[in-house]
Tab-separated table of C-alpha atoms in Angstrom:
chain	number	residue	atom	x	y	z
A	20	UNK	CA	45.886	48.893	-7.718
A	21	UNK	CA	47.107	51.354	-5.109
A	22	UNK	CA	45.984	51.392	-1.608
A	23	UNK	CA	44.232	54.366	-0.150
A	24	UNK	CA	42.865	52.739	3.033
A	25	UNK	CA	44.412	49.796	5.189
A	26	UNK	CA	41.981	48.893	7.513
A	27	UNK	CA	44.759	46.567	9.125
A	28	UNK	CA	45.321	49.513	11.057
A	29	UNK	CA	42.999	49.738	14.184
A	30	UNK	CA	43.186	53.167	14.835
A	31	UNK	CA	42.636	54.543	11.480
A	32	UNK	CA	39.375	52.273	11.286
A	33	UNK	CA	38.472	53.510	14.889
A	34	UNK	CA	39.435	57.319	13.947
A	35	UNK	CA	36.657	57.166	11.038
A	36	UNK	CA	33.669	55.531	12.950
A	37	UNK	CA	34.493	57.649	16.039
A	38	UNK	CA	34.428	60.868	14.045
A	39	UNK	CA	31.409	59.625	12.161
A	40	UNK	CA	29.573	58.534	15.229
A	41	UNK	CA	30.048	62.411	16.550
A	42	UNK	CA	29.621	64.363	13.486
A	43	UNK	CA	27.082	62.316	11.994
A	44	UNK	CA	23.261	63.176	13.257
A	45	UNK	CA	21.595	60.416	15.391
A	46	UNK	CA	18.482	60.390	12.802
A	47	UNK	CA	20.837	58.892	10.430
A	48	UNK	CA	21.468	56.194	12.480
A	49	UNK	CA	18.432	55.446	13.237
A	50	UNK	CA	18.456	51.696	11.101
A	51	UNK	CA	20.890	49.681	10.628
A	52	UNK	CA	23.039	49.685	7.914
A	53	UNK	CA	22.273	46.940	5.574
A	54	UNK	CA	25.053	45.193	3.673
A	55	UNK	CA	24.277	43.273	0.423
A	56	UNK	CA	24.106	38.951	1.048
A	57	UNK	CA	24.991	39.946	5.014
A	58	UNK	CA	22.202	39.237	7.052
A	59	UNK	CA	22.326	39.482	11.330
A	60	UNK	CA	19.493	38.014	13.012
A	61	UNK	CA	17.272	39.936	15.652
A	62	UNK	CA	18.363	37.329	17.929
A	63	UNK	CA	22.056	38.076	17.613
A	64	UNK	CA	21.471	41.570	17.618
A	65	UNK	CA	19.688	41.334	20.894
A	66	UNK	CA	22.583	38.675	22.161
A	67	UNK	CA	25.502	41.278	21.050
A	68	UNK	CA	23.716	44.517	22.423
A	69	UNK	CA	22.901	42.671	25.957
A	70	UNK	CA	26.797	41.459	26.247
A	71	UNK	CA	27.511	45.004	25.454
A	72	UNK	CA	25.100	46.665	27.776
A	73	UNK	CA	26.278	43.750	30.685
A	74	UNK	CA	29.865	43.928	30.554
A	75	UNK	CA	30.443	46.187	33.129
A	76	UNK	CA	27.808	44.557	35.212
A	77	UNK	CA	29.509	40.868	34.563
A	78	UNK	CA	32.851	42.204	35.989
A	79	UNK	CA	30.863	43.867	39.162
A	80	UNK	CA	28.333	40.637	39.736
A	81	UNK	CA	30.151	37.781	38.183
A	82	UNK	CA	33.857	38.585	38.853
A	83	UNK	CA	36.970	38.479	37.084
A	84	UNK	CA	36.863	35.489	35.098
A	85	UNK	CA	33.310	35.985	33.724
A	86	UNK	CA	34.677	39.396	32.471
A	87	UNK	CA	37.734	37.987	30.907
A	88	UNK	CA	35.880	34.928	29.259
A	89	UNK	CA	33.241	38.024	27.252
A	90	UNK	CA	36.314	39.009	25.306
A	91	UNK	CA	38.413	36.516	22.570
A	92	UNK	CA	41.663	35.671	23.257
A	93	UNK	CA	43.350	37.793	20.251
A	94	UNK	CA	40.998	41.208	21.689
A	95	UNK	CA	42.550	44.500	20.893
A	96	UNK	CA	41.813	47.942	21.876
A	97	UNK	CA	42.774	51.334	20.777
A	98	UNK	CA	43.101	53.870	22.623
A	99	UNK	CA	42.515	57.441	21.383
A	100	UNK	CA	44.667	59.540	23.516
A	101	UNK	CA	48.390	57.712	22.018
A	102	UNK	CA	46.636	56.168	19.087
A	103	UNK	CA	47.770	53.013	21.396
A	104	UNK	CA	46.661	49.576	20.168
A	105	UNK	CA	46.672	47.916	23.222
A	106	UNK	CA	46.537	43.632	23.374
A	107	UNK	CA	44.250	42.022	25.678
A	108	UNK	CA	46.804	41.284	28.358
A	109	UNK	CA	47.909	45.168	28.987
A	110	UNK	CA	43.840	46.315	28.699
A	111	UNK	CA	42.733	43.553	30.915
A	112	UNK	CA	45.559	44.423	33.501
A	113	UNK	CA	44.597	47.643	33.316
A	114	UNK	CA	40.925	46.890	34.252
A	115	UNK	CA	42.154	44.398	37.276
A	116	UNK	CA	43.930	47.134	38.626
A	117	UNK	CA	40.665	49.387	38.670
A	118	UNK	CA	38.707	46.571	40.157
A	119	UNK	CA	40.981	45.262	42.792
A	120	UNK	CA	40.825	48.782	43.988
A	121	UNK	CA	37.189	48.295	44.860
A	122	UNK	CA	35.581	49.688	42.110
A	123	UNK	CA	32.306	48.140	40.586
A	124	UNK	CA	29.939	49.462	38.040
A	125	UNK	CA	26.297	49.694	39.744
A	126	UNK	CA	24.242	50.268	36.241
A	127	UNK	CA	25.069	50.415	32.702
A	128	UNK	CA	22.348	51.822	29.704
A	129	UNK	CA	23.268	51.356	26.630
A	130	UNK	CA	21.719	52.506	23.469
A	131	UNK	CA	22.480	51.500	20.178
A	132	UNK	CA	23.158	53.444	16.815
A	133	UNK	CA	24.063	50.606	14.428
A	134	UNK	CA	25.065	47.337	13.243
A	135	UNK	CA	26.903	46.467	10.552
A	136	UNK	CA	27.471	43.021	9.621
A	137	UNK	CA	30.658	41.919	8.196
A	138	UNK	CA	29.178	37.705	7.753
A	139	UNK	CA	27.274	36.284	9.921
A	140	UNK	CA	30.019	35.446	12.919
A	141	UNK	CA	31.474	39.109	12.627
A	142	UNK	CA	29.061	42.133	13.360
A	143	UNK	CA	30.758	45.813	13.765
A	144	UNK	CA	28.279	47.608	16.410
A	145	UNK	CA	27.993	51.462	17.252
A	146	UNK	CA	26.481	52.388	20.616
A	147	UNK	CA	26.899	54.606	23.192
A	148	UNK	CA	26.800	53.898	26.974
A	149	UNK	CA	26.195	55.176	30.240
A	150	UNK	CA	28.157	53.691	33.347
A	151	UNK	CA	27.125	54.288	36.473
A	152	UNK	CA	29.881	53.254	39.428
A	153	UNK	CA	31.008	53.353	43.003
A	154	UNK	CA	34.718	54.484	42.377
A	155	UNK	CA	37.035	54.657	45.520
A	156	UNK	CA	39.631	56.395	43.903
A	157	UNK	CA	38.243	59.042	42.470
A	158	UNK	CA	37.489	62.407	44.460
A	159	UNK	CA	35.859	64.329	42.181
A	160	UNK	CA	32.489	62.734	42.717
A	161	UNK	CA	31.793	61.717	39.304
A	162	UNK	CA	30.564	58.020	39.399
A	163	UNK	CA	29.263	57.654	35.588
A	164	UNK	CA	30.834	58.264	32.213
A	165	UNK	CA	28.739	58.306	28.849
A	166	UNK	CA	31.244	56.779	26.481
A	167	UNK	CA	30.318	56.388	22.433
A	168	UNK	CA	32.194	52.902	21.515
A	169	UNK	CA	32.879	50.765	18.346
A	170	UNK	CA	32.875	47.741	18.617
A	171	UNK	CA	33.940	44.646	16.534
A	172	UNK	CA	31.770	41.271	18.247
A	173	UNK	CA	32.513	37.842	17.059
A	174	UNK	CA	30.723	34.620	17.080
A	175	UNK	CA	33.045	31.821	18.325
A	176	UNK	CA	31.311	28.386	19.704
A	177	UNK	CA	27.668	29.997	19.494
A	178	UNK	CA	28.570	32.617	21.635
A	179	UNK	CA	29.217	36.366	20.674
A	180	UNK	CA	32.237	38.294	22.378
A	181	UNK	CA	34.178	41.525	22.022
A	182	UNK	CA	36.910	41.026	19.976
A	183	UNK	CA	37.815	44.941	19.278
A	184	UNK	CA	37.231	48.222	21.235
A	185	UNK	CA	38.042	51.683	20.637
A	186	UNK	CA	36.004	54.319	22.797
A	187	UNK	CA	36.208	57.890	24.047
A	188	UNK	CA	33.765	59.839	26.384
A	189	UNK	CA	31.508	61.826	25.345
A	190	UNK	CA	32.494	65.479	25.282
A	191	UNK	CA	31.374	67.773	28.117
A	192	UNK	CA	29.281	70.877	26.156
């Protein structure tokens, strides 16, 4: 059988859902999307949502290695502009650097368009947040960014973390 679709590929995968997540209306989002024998508890839901809301906060509140420990050790994330997978060692150095600058998130709302369950230790979750911060290097006075993100969150030892990340912020109209 011929291939059409390798969703080995990150970015391809993040492409879709991003384009989907802008194009598609939010009413259609509005429940989750149920997949047949896959079944995600309100609890986890709650549990993944609150990590993903918090994560900014963790990094500002908690420090460094709090932040670290919410994502697995084989985390990936794509990056849009580049179609750039980047590992968890080049995206986490990237956030040090933005936090040993002095930057901290002060608030962080998220609100989420969808789950989707792949089994019951792997959940693929659509939101969109808004980041409020104190940023010392930035001049422009803009201290929050709405940002639309999917998200792959897996279950290891009990607790849920981010294991994938593509996001892009939402466009300026």
């Amino acid at each position: 059988m011929k291939q059409i679709f390798n969703c080995d590929h990150p970015g391809i995968m993040a492409s879709i859902f991003l384009i989907l997540l802008f194009s598609v209306p939010s009413s259609v989002w509005s429940q989750d999307i149920p997949q047949p024998g896959v079944l995600i508890t309100e609890s986890d839901k709650k549990a993944i949502a609150d990590l993903a809301r918090d994560i900014p906060l963790i990094l500002s509140n908690e420090g460094w290695d709090a932040y670290t420990n919410t994502f697995t050790n084989d985390y990936k994330n794509w990056s849009m502009i580049g179609d750039k997978v980047r590992e968890r060692k080049e995206y986490l150095s990237l956030v040090k650097d933005w936090y040993d600058k002095g930057n901290r998130a002060t608030e962080s709302r998220l609100n989420s368009i969808g789950f989707i369950p792949v089994d019951s230790s792997c959940v693929l979750f659509l939101y969109a947040l808004r980041e409020e911060f104190n940023s010392t290097n930035d001049s422009s006075g803009n201290n929050s960014r709405d940002i639309r993100f999917v998200a792959i969150y897996r279950k290891i030892d009990g607790a849920w973390k981010n294991s994938f990340t593509a996001f892009m912020d939402m466009p300026k109209l």
